[in-house]
Tab-separated table of N, CA and C in Angstrom:
chain	number	residue	atom	x	y	z
A	1	TYR	N	-31.193	4.743	-22.971
A	1	TYR	CA	-31.554	5.417	-24.111
A	1	TYR	C	-30.390	6.120	-25.110
A	2	LEU	N	-29.541	6.377	-24.177
A	2	LEU	CA	-28.712	7.530	-25.018
A	2	LEU	C	-28.208	6.880	-25.884
A	3	THR	N	-27.192	5.661	-25.739
A	3	THR	CA	-27.169	4.521	-26.604
A	3	THR	C	-27.870	4.110	-27.689
A	4	VAL	N	-29.151	4.337	-27.574
A	4	VAL	CA	-30.023	3.433	-28.509
A	4	VAL	C	-29.829	4.680	-29.420
A	5	ILE	N	-30.438	6.248	-29.230
A	5	ILE	CA	-30.365	7.403	-29.673
A	5	ILE	C	-28.876	6.991	-30.852
A	6	HIS	N	-27.710	6.551	-30.359
A	6	HIS	CA	-26.558	6.517	-30.534
A	6	HIS	C	-26.316	5.709	-31.984
A	7	VAL	N	-26.975	4.598	-31.493
A	7	VAL	CA	-26.840	3.781	-32.820
A	7	VAL	C	-27.583	3.827	-33.560
A	8	GLN	N	-28.839	4.712	-33.549
A	8	GLN	CA	-30.347	4.885	-34.569
A	8	GLN	C	-29.684	6.134	-35.228
A	9	ALA	N	-29.330	7.241	-34.761
A	9	ALA	CA	-28.678	8.530	-35.204
A	9	ALA	C	-27.384	7.770	-36.430
A	10	CYS	N	-26.650	7.323	-35.776
A	10	CYS	CA	-25.377	7.011	-36.840
A	10	CYS	C	-25.457	6.103	-38.040
A	11	GLN	N	-26.636	4.774	-37.673
A	11	GLN	CA	-26.909	4.176	-38.911
A	11	GLN	C	-27.716	4.629	-39.808
A	12	ASP	N	-29.099	5.719	-39.179
A	12	ASP	CA	-29.738	5.514	-40.690
A	12	ASP	C	-29.580	7.391	-39.761
A	13	PRO	N	-28.889	8.516	-40.739
A	13	PRO	CA	-28.901	9.643	-40.444
A	13	PRO	C	-30.203	9.986	-40.916
A	14	SER	N	-31.473	9.487	-41.337
A	14	SER	CA	-32.551	10.491	-42.078
A	14	SER	C	-33.131	10.109	-40.352
A	15	ALA	N	-32.833	9.140	-39.794
A	15	ALA	CA	-33.969	8.942	-38.296
A	15	ALA	C	-34.232	10.080	-37.689
A	16	LYS	N	-34.766	10.346	-36.896
A	16	LYS	CA	-35.609	11.056	-36.085
A	16	LYS	C	-36.147	10.530	-34.739
A	17	SER	N	-35.139	10.474	-34.173
A	17	SER	CA	-35.556	10.477	-32.455
A	17	SER	C	-36.562	11.414	-31.769
A	18	PHE	N	-37.674	11.106	-30.792
A	18	PHE	CA	-38.735	11.916	-30.584
A	18	PHE	C	-38.106	13.298	-29.676
A	19	CYS	N	-36.522	13.217	-29.255
A	19	CYS	CA	-36.337	14.304	-28.445
A	19	CYS	C	-34.989	15.341	-29.190
A	20	ALA	N	-35.153	15.053	-30.993
A	20	ALA	CA	-34.803	16.245	-31.417
A	20	ALA	C	-35.473	16.998	-31.625
A	21	PHE	N	-35.802	18.282	-31.051
A	21	PHE	CA	-37.232	19.003	-31.074
A	21	PHE	C	-36.756	20.160	-32.017
A	22	ASN	N	-35.636	20.832	-31.988
A	22	ASN	CA	-35.101	21.517	-32.842
A	22	ASN	C	-33.623	21.752	-33.136
A	23	GLU	N	-33.301	23.196	-33.508
A	23	GLU	CA	-31.724	23.742	-33.254
A	23	GLU	C	-31.142	22.991	-32.394
A	24	ASN	N	-32.166	23.830	-31.563
A	24	ASN	CA	-31.336	24.188	-30.037
A	24	ASN	C	-30.770	22.684	-29.378
A	25	PHE	N	-32.122	21.634	-29.627
A	25	PHE	CA	-32.410	20.714	-28.704
A	25	PHE	C	-32.470	19.625	-29.613
A	26	ASP	N	-31.375	18.989	-30.452
A	26	ASP	CA	-31.283	18.054	-31.096
A	26	ASP	C	-30.603	16.830	-30.618
A	27	CYS	N	-31.095	15.743	-30.026
A	27	CYS	CA	-30.380	14.190	-29.196
A	27	CYS	C	-29.486	14.033	-30.770
A	28	ASP	N	-30.606	13.839	-31.944
A	28	ASP	CA	-29.791	13.018	-32.813
A	28	ASP	C	-28.160	13.615	-33.685
A	29	ALA	N	-28.306	15.217	-33.527
A	29	ALA	CA	-27.097	16.162	-33.696
A	29	ALA	C	-25.809	15.583	-32.812
A	30	VAL	N	-26.184	15.924	-31.664
A	30	VAL	CA	-25.498	15.631	-30.647
A	30	VAL	C	-24.652	14.424	-30.766
A	31	ALA	N	-25.833	13.392	-31.145
A	31	ALA	CA	-25.443	11.516	-31.410
A	31	ALA	C	-24.354	11.351	-32.546
A	32	ARG	N	-24.885	11.841	-33.450
A	32	ARG	CA	-23.901	12.279	-35.159
A	32	ARG	C	-22.455	12.704	-35.009
A	33	SER	N	-22.364	13.995	-33.869
A	33	SER	CA	-21.028	14.144	-33.751
A	33	SER	C	-19.585	13.438	-33.394
A	34	ASP	N	-18.496	13.900	-33.892
A	34	ASP	CA	-17.507	13.134	-33.298
A	34	ASP	C	-16.826	13.090	-32.052
A	35	TYR	N	-18.002	13.784	-30.753
A	35	TYR	CA	-17.125	14.105	-29.371
A	35	TYR	C	-18.345	12.570	-28.727
A	36	SER	N	-19.403	12.381	-29.708
A	36	SER	CA	-20.386	10.973	-29.276
A	36	SER	C	-19.236	9.732	-28.755
A	37	VAL	N	-17.986	9.486	-29.515
A	37	VAL	CA	-17.506	8.858	-29.300
A	37	VAL	C	-16.303	8.972	-28.609
A	38	PHE	N	-15.749	8.405	-27.615
A	38	PHE	CA	-14.465	7.841	-26.960
A	38	PHE	C	-14.081	6.748	-27.498
A	39	LEU	N	-12.422	6.433	-28.170
A	39	LEU	CA	-11.794	5.686	-28.287
A	39	LEU	C	-12.884	4.287	-28.819
A	40	ARG	N	-13.448	4.641	-29.848
A	40	ARG	CA	-14.196	4.042	-30.612
A	40	ARG	C	-15.786	3.491	-30.178
A	41	VAL	N	-15.907	4.159	-28.811
A	41	VAL	CA	-16.755	3.723	-27.987
A	41	VAL	C	-17.590	4.944	-27.800
A	42	PRO	N	-18.974	4.606	-27.778
A	42	PRO	CA	-19.693	5.895	-27.542
A	42	PRO	C	-19.752	5.992	-26.032
A	43	VAL	N	-20.013	7.419	-25.682
A	43	VAL	CA	-19.628	8.299	-24.688
A	43	VAL	C	-20.844	7.143	-24.214
A	44	SER	N	-21.976	7.460	-24.043
A	44	SER	CA	-23.188	6.855	-23.204
A	44	SER	C	-22.739	5.400	-22.442
A	45	VAL	N	-21.981	4.509	-23.890
A	45	VAL	CA	-21.445	3.313	-23.024
A	45	VAL	C	-20.302	3.487	-22.124
A	46	TRP	N	-19.658	4.569	-22.155
A	46	TRP	CA	-18.276	4.778	-20.801
A	46	TRP	C	-19.458	4.951	-19.680
A	47	GLY	N	-20.259	5.937	-19.838
A	47	GLY	CA	-21.283	6.395	-18.549
A	47	GLY	C	-21.861	4.666	-17.977
A	48	ILE	N	-22.315	4.112	-18.841
A	48	ILE	CA	-22.637	3.256	-18.320
A	48	ILE	C	-21.541	2.115	-17.398
A	49	PHE	N	-20.868	2.104	-18.250
A	49	PHE	CA	-19.777	1.645	-17.394
A	49	PHE	C	-19.357	2.199	-16.049
A	50	GLY	N	-18.965	3.227	-16.328
A	50	GLY	CA	-18.608	4.188	-14.749
A	50	GLY	C	-20.194	4.309	-14.073
A	51	TYR	N	-21.193	4.341	-14.298
A	51	TYR	CA	-22.151	4.226	-12.896
A	51	TYR	C	-22.301	2.868	-12.886
A	52	ALA	N	-21.595	1.471	-13.491
A	52	ALA	CA	-21.955	0.117	-12.822
A	52	ALA	C	-20.675	0.487	-11.694
A	53	VAL	N	-19.132	0.610	-12.293
A	53	VAL	CA	-18.457	0.633	-11.425
A	53	VAL	C	-18.901	1.827	-10.035
A	54	MET	N	-19.335	3.043	-9.988
A	54	MET	CA	-19.706	3.566	-9.121
A	54	MET	C	-20.522	2.674	-8.397
A	55	ALA	N	-21.771	2.159	-8.520
A	55	ALA	CA	-22.672	1.199	-7.908
A	55	ALA	C	-22.070	-0.151	-6.916
A	56	LEU	N	-20.792	-0.675	-7.608
A	56	LEU	CA	-20.159	-1.818	-7.253
A	56	LEU	C	-19.394	-1.074	-6.246
A	57	ILE	N	-18.628	0.563	-5.800
A	57	ILE	CA	-17.979	0.982	-4.737
A	57	ILE	C	-18.739	1.171	-3.464
A	58	ALA	N	-20.330	1.980	-4.244
A	58	ALA	CA	-21.215	2.361	-3.213
A	58	ALA	C	-21.674	1.259	-2.394
A	59	LEU	N	-21.998	-0.166	-3.332
A	59	LEU	CA	-22.560	-1.359	-2.454
A	59	LEU	C	-21.420	-1.580	-1.429
A	60	TRP	N	-20.123	-1.418	-2.208
A	60	TRP	CA	-18.626	-1.914	-0.817
A	60	TRP	C	-18.846	-1.253	-0.450
A	61	GLY	N	-19.245	0.703	0.009
A	61	GLY	CA	-19.064	0.990	1.126
A	61	GLY	C	-20.247	0.785	2.246
A	62	TRP	N	-21.280	-0.188	1.453
A	62	TRP	CA	-22.589	-0.179	2.282
A	62	TRP	C	-22.477	-1.025	3.511
A	63	ARG	N	-21.607	-1.863	2.512
A	63	ARG	CA	-21.712	-3.395	3.502
A	63	ARG	C	-20.173	-3.159	4.067
A	64	ALA	N	-19.458	-2.107	4.263
A	64	ALA	CA	-18.021	-2.479	4.664
A	64	ALA	C	-18.282	-1.650	6.548
A	65	ALA	N	-17.134	-1.835	7.559
A	65	ALA	CA	-17.601	-1.991	8.345
A	65	ALA	C	-16.862	-0.386	8.824
A	66	ARG	N	-15.918	-0.242	8.059
A	66	ARG	CA	-15.268	1.191	7.578
A	66	ARG	C	-15.211	1.784	6.326
A	67	PRO	N	-16.661	2.499	5.772
A	67	PRO	CA	-16.296	2.847	3.930
A	67	PRO	C	-15.227	3.704	4.439
A	68	ILE	N	-14.230	3.886	4.123
A	68	ILE	CA	-13.186	4.936	4.401
A	68	ILE	C	-13.030	4.826	2.866
A	69	ALA	N	-12.353	4.002	2.239
A	69	ALA	CA	-11.577	3.771	1.304
A	69	ALA	C	-12.651	3.764	-0.326
A	70	PRO	N	-14.002	2.881	-0.162
A	70	PRO	CA	-15.085	3.450	-0.635
A	70	PRO	C	-15.710	4.818	-0.779
A	71	THR	N	-15.699	5.671	-0.135
A	71	THR	CA	-15.608	7.007	0.255
A	71	THR	C	-15.183	7.543	-0.353
A	72	GLY	N	-13.662	7.243	-0.432
A	72	GLY	CA	-13.176	8.585	-0.836
A	72	GLY	C	-13.070	7.819	-2.689
A	73	LEU	N	-12.877	6.733	-2.680
A	73	LEU	CA	-13.173	6.142	-4.178
A	73	LEU	C	-14.546	7.103	-4.804
A	74	LEU	N	-15.382	6.760	-4.451
A	74	LEU	CA	-16.313	6.976	-4.785
A	74	LEU	C	-15.849	8.649	-5.318
A	75	LEU	N	-15.817	9.610	-4.057
A	75	LEU	CA	-15.644	11.242	-5.072
A	75	LEU	C	-14.720	11.243	-5.636
A	76	ALA	N	-13.765	10.346	-6.108
A	76	ALA	CA	-13.087	10.364	-6.555
A	76	ALA	C	-13.731	10.313	-8.716
A	77	LEU	N	-14.543	9.470	-8.491
A	77	LEU	CA	-15.247	9.302	-9.214
A	77	LEU	C	-16.110	10.124	-9.571
A	78	THR	N	-17.600	10.149	-8.982
A	78	THR	CA	-18.186	11.233	-9.137
A	78	THR	C	-17.417	12.731	-9.555
A	79	ALA	N	-16.074	13.060	-8.923
A	79	ALA	CA	-15.921	14.444	-9.140
A	79	ALA	C	-15.946	14.200	-10.609
A	80	PHE	N	-14.616	12.672	-11.199
A	80	PHE	CA	-14.103	12.746	-12.780
A	80	PHE	C	-15.432	12.737	-13.308
A	81	SER	N	-16.589	12.102	-13.176
A	81	SER	CA	-17.501	12.187	-13.907
A	81	SER	C	-18.457	13.510	-13.968
A	82	ALA	N	-18.545	14.565	-12.698
A	82	ALA	CA	-18.804	15.900	-12.754
A	82	ALA	C	-17.986	16.545	-14.019
A	83	VAL	N	-17.382	16.090	-13.789
A	83	VAL	CA	-15.841	17.289	-14.747
A	83	VAL	C	-16.219	17.083	-16.169
A	84	THR	N	-15.964	15.544	-16.567
A	84	THR	CA	-16.876	15.019	-17.475
A	84	THR	C	-18.009	15.608	-18.679
A	85	SER	N	-18.848	15.480	-17.396
A	85	SER	CA	-20.248	16.676	-17.287
A	85	SER	C	-20.220	18.129	-18.223
A	86	ILE	N	-19.070	18.112	-17.294
A	86	ILE	CA	-19.123	19.936	-17.672
A	86	ILE	C	-18.243	20.110	-18.969
A	87	THR	N	-17.695	19.642	-19.018
A	87	THR	CA	-16.602	19.429	-20.702
A	87	THR	C	-17.261	19.116	-21.653
A	88	LEU	N	-18.541	17.869	-21.304
A	88	LEU	CA	-19.135	17.575	-22.430
A	88	LEU	C	-20.482	18.380	-22.757
A	89	GLY	N	-20.483	18.906	-21.575
A	89	GLY	CA	-21.757	20.088	-21.721
A	89	GLY	C	-21.271	21.075	-22.264
A	90	THR	N	-20.216	21.699	-22.393
A	90	THR	CA	-19.538	23.100	-23.131
A	90	THR	C	-19.411	23.089	-24.153
A	91	ILE	N	-18.677	21.687	-24.852
A	91	ILE	CA	-18.818	20.994	-26.013
A	91	ILE	C	-20.017	20.836	-26.694
A	92	SER	N	-21.294	20.704	-26.336
A	92	SER	CA	-22.357	20.470	-26.860
A	92	SER	C	-22.571	21.927	-27.136
A	93	VAL	N	-22.665	23.011	-25.956
A	93	VAL	CA	-22.868	24.350	-26.636
A	93	VAL	C	-22.041	24.955	-27.488
A	94	LEU	N	-20.986	24.927	-27.336
A	94	LEU	CA	-19.301	25.672	-27.901
A	94	LEU	C	-19.288	25.262	-29.659
A	95	GLU	N	-19.221	23.607	-29.408
A	95	GLU	CA	-18.535	23.106	-30.567
A	95	GLU	C	-20.090	22.597	-31.401
A	96	ILE	N	-20.810	21.884	-30.807
A	96	ILE	CA	-22.064	20.751	-31.718
A	96	ILE	C	-22.812	21.928	-31.782
A	97	ASP	N	-23.378	22.924	-31.057
A	97	ASP	CA	-24.349	23.767	-31.476
A	97	ASP	C	-25.647	23.875	-31.296
A	98	THR	N	-25.962	22.699	-30.520
A	98	THR	CA	-26.904	21.779	-29.726
A	98	THR	C	-27.017	21.456	-28.920
A	99	VAL	N	-28.024	20.557	-27.834
A	99	VAL	CA	-28.217	20.132	-26.917
A	99	VAL	C	-29.185	19.187	-26.866
A	100	CYS	N	-28.630	17.617	-26.453
A	100	CYS	CA	-29.439	16.764	-26.071
A	100	CYS	C	-29.956	17.043	-24.537
A	101	VAL	N	-31.582	16.497	-25.050
A	101	VAL	CA	-31.934	16.905	-23.234
A	101	VAL	C	-31.983	15.414	-22.204
A	102	PHE	N	-31.437	14.562	-22.880
A	102	PHE	CA	-30.876	13.508	-22.058
A	102	PHE	C	-29.871	13.455	-21.290
A	103	CYS	N	-28.939	14.069	-22.370
A	103	CYS	CA	-27.225	14.134	-21.817
A	103	CYS	C	-27.695	14.982	-20.973
A	104	VAL	N	-27.891	16.192	-20.736
A	104	VAL	CA	-27.853	17.395	-20.101
A	104	VAL	C	-28.811	16.337	-18.339
A	105	ALA	N	-30.042	15.809	-18.263
A	105	ALA	CA	-30.069	14.752	-17.604
A	105	ALA	C	-29.181	13.919	-16.829
A	106	THR	N	-27.943	13.495	-17.507
A	106	THR	CA	-27.018	12.499	-16.828
A	106	THR	C	-25.669	13.778	-16.368
A	107	TYR	N	-25.670	15.076	-16.857
A	107	TYR	CA	-25.392	15.863	-16.214
A	107	TYR	C	-25.689	16.443	-15.003
A	108	VAL	N	-27.108	16.433	-15.017
A	108	VAL	CA	-27.803	16.460	-13.397
A	108	VAL	C	-27.475	15.730	-12.406
A	109	ILE	N	-27.725	14.287	-12.834
A	109	ILE	CA	-27.202	13.348	-12.294
A	109	ILE	C	-25.877	12.953	-11.810
A	110	ASN	N	-25.270	13.495	-12.621
A	110	ASN	CA	-23.773	13.230	-12.257
A	110	ASN	C	-23.303	14.177	-11.303
A	111	LEU	N	-23.639	15.859	-11.081
A	111	LEU	CA	-23.568	16.504	-10.108
A	111	LEU	C	-24.291	16.075	-8.881
A	112	ALA	N	-25.354	15.839	-9.003
A	112	ALA	CA	-26.277	15.305	-7.619
A	112	ALA	C	-25.474	13.861	-6.992
A	113	LEU	N	-24.502	13.056	-7.938
A	113	LEU	CA	-23.912	12.054	-7.280
A	113	LEU	C	-22.267	12.853	-6.897
A	114	LEU	N	-22.094	14.083	-7.301
A	114	LEU	CA	-20.648	14.318	-6.399
A	114	LEU	C	-21.613	15.183	-5.438
A	115	VAL	N	-22.215	15.463	-5.573
A	115	VAL	CA	-23.044	16.603	-3.988
A	115	VAL	C	-23.091	15.140	-2.887
A	116	VAL	N	-24.094	14.247	-3.084
A	116	VAL	CA	-24.005	13.037	-2.523
A	116	VAL	C	-22.494	12.608	-1.888
A	117	SER	N	-21.715	12.510	-2.499
A	117	SER	CA	-20.535	11.661	-2.120
A	117	SER	C	-19.683	12.786	-1.497
A	118	VAL	N	-20.104	14.078	-1.608
A	118	VAL	CA	-19.531	14.695	-1.182
A	118	VAL	C	-19.916	15.044	0.786
A	119	MET	N	-20.999	14.907	0.835
A	119	MET	CA	-21.650	14.821	1.661
A	119	MET	C	-21.436	13.467	2.702
A	120	GLN	N	-21.411	12.528	1.736
A	120	GLN	CA	-21.002	11.583	2.695
A	120	GLN	C	-19.190	11.899	3.194
A	121	ALA	N	-18.283	12.042	2.397
A	121	ALA	CA	-17.028	12.217	2.448
A	121	ALA	C	-17.111	13.094	3.842
A	122	ARG	N	-17.904	14.127	3.679
A	122	ARG	CA	-17.550	15.343	4.908
A	122	ARG	C	-18.106	14.628	6.277
A	123	ARG	N	-18.430	13.724	6.155
A	123	ARG	CA	-19.037	12.686	7.212
A	123	ARG	C	-17.469	11.689	8.033
A	124	VAL	N	-16.537	11.637	7.301
A	124	VAL	CA	-15.551	10.842	8.089
A	124	VAL	C	-14.022	12.195	7.477
A	125	GLY	N	-14.501	13.000	6.779
A	125	GLY	CA	-13.585	13.917	6.528
A	125	GLY	C	-12.703	13.424	5.071
A	126	LEU	N	-12.920	15.223	4.350
A	126	LEU	CA	-12.504	15.061	2.870
A	126	LEU	C	-11.075	14.395	2.489
A	127	ASP	N	-10.559	14.874	3.411
A	127	ASP	CA	-9.256	14.688	3.178
A	127	ASP	C	-8.825	13.319	3.779
A	128	ALA	N	-9.640	12.736	4.732
A	128	ALA	CA	-9.156	11.091	5.562
A	128	ALA	C	-9.941	10.354	4.525
A	129	SER	N	-11.135	10.284	3.927
A	129	SER	CA	-11.977	9.861	2.970
A	129	SER	C	-10.984	9.412	1.876
A	130	LEU	N	-10.133	10.332	0.926
A	130	LEU	CA	-9.457	10.573	0.244
A	130	LEU	C	-7.747	10.000	-0.005
A	131	ARG	N	-7.153	9.847	1.452
A	131	ARG	CA	-6.080	9.302	1.768
A	131	ARG	C	-6.723	7.666	1.878
A	132	GLY	N	-8.019	7.553	2.393
A	132	GLY	CA	-8.544	6.120	2.876
A	132	GLY	C	-8.409	5.221	1.195
A	133	ALA	N	-8.952	6.013	0.191
A	133	ALA	CA	-8.595	5.401	-1.137
A	133	ALA	C	-7.310	4.976	-1.216
A	134	LEU	N	-6.273	5.977	-1.061
A	134	LEU	CA	-5.081	5.750	-1.632
A	134	LEU	C	-4.159	4.906	-0.252
A	135	ASP	N	-4.998	4.867	0.958
A	135	ASP	CA	-4.165	3.644	1.953
A	135	ASP	C	-4.531	2.533	1.394
A	136	TRP	N	-5.918	2.270	0.791
A	136	TRP	CA	-6.708	0.897	0.002
A	136	TRP	C	-5.668	0.535	-0.491
A	137	ILE	N	-5.123	1.417	-2.009
A	137	ILE	CA	-4.450	0.415	-2.792
A	137	ILE	C	-3.013	0.475	-2.717
A	138	ARG	N	-2.621	0.808	-1.522
A	138	ARG	CA	-1.285	0.762	-0.622
A	138	ARG	C	-0.998	-0.384	0.021
A	139	THR	N	-2.297	-0.678	0.942
A	139	THR	CA	-2.679	-1.518	1.799
A	139	THR	C	-3.153	-3.076	1.288
A	140	GLU	N	-3.587	-3.038	0.033
A	140	GLU	CA	-4.563	-4.407	-0.263
A	140	GLU	C	-4.051	-4.069	-1.917
A	141	PRO	N	-3.036	-4.372	-1.873
A	141	PRO	CA	-2.558	-4.217	-3.319
A	141	PRO	C	-2.940	-5.573	-4.036
A	142	ARG	N	-3.485	-7.081	-3.823
A	142	ARG	CA	-3.994	-7.906	-4.858
A	142	ARG	C	-5.734	-7.433	-4.854
A	143	GLN	N	-6.190	-6.932	-4.067
A	143	GLN	CA	-7.523	-6.319	-4.177
A	143	GLN	C	-7.757	-5.404	-5.234
A	144	SER	N	-7.217	-4.087	-4.828
A	144	SER	CA	-6.929	-3.303	-5.781
A	144	SER	C	-6.074	-2.963	-7.196
A	145	LEU	N	-5.513	-4.395	-7.259
A	145	LEU	CA	-4.494	-4.787	-8.800
A	145	LEU	C	-5.780	-5.380	-9.516
A	146	ALA	N	-6.648	-6.603	-8.473
A	146	ALA	CA	-7.364	-7.285	-8.935
A	146	ALA	C	-8.776	-6.265	-9.736
A	147	ALA	N	-8.951	-4.876	-9.166
A	147	ALA	CA	-9.912	-4.529	-9.357
A	147	ALA	C	-9.295	-3.638	-10.638
A	148	GLY	N	-8.485	-3.058	-10.591
A	148	GLY	CA	-8.321	-2.575	-11.519
A	148	GLY	C	-7.547	-2.906	-12.761
A	149	LEU	N	-7.107	-4.416	-12.382
A	149	LEU	CA	-7.114	-5.724	-14.034
A	149	LEU	C	-8.730	-5.884	-14.349
A	150	ALA	N	-9.706	-5.445	-13.439
A	150	ALA	CA	-10.784	-5.960	-14.142
A	150	ALA	C	-11.512	-4.844	-15.225
A	151	GLY	N	-11.430	-4.014	-14.371
A	151	GLY	CA	-11.918	-2.442	-15.098
A	151	GLY	C	-11.138	-2.093	-16.345
A	152	ALA	N	-9.373	-2.359	-16.255
A	152	ALA	CA	-8.898	-2.172	-17.602
A	152	ALA	C	-9.573	-3.560	-18.766
A	153	ALA	N	-9.859	-4.356	-18.234
A	153	ALA	CA	-10.003	-5.780	-18.953
A	153	ALA	C	-11.556	-5.180	-19.681
A	154	VAL	N	-12.700	-4.857	-18.940
A	154	VAL	CA	-13.463	-4.242	-19.505
A	154	VAL	C	-13.378	-2.975	-20.649
A	155	VAL	N	-12.378	-2.336	-20.291
A	155	VAL	CA	-12.484	-0.971	-21.190
A	155	VAL	C	-11.831	-1.388	-22.518
A	156	GLY	N	-10.588	-2.712	-22.148
A	156	GLY	CA	-10.427	-3.544	-23.074
A	156	GLY	C	-10.779	-3.794	-24.407
A	157	LEU	N	-11.555	-4.848	-23.531
A	157	LEU	CA	-13.039	-4.992	-24.725
A	157	LEU	C	-13.497	-4.904	-24.903
A	158	LEU	N	-13.994	-3.504	-24.288
A	158	LEU	CA	-14.824	-2.549	-25.551
A	158	LEU	C	-14.555	-1.533	-26.411
A	159	ILE	N	-13.149	-1.394	-26.068
A	159	ILE	CA	-12.569	-0.948	-27.065
A	159	ILE	C	-12.138	-1.976	-28.834
A	160	ALA	N	-11.966	-2.850	-27.609
A	160	ALA	CA	-12.032	-4.057	-29.123
A	160	ALA	C	-13.093	-4.323	-30.176
A	161	PHE	N	-13.924	-4.623	-29.183
A	161	PHE	CA	-14.787	-5.625	-29.141
A	161	PHE	C	-16.496	-4.437	-30.092
A	162	TYR	N	-16.112	-3.594	-28.983
A	162	TYR	CA	-17.814	-2.523	-29.556
A	162	TYR	C	-17.945	-2.520	-31.207
A	163	PRO	N	-19.098	-2.629	-31.762
A	163	PRO	CA	-19.516	-2.655	-32.960
A	163	PRO	C	-18.754	-1.288	-33.854
A	164	GLN	N	-18.843	-1.498	-34.938
A	164	GLN	CA	-18.903	-0.208	-35.682
A	164	GLN	C	-19.416	0.382	-36.546
A	165	TYR	N	-20.411	1.275	-36.499
A	165	TYR	CA	-21.410	1.105	-38.013
A	165	TYR	C	-21.170	2.776	-37.865
A	166	ARG	N	-20.820	3.683	-37.315
A	166	ARG	CA	-20.892	4.914	-37.756
A	166	ARG	C	-21.124	5.178	-39.231
A	167	VAL	N	-22.154	5.938	-39.738
A	167	VAL	CA	-21.847	5.912	-40.830
A	167	VAL	C	-21.349	6.982	-41.587
A	168	GLY	N	-21.282	8.196	-40.557
A	168	GLY	CA	-21.309	9.646	-41.126
A	168	GLY	C	-21.128	10.223	-39.807
A	169	SER	N	-20.908	11.727	-39.912
A	169	SER	CA	-20.642	12.632	-38.416
A	169	SER	C	-20.985	14.069	-38.685
A	170	ALA	N	-21.464	14.543	-37.900
A	170	ALA	CA	-22.596	15.991	-38.304
A	170	ALA	C	-21.078	16.853	-38.105
A	171	HIS	N	-19.563	16.781	-37.752
A	171	HIS	CA	-18.859	17.689	-37.667
A	171	HIS	C	-17.443	16.636	-37.848
A	172	ALA	N	-17.310	16.519	-38.828
A	172	ALA	CA	-16.285	15.298	-39.133
A	172	ALA	C	-15.069	16.469	-39.516
């Protein structure tokens, strides 16, 4: 839904989403800001990509006989997502001067995913899970390279082919 809000807010500056409550809580203002796009692609689309990658890694860990490597990778990704959420939340409050309630919901989800990942990693040891992820990259070069190339291809395709529709920005 964040992507829908983003597209509508950028294509039609007069559009009002139902979550544009007032000057303190305005999803449209956040969607129109320059901070809502990274490498020409809406942040929400990057989030969808990140959640898909995390889901694939979680599925791998669920099916693995020894889920140490996927646990470590998931821990690293959820930590990155939590740091990104904190950064975007800070930007929203300090730079954009308004908050998107749906963005806040994703921040809560990302922090919850981090907590669950830490709990899972503690079962095998935090250090062991992170070392397991690095060991997988080192000992399974074909698999890790294929996964990295697939991810890089998706990123490249998003950057190259995501439609550009921005009409203006709240903070140009």
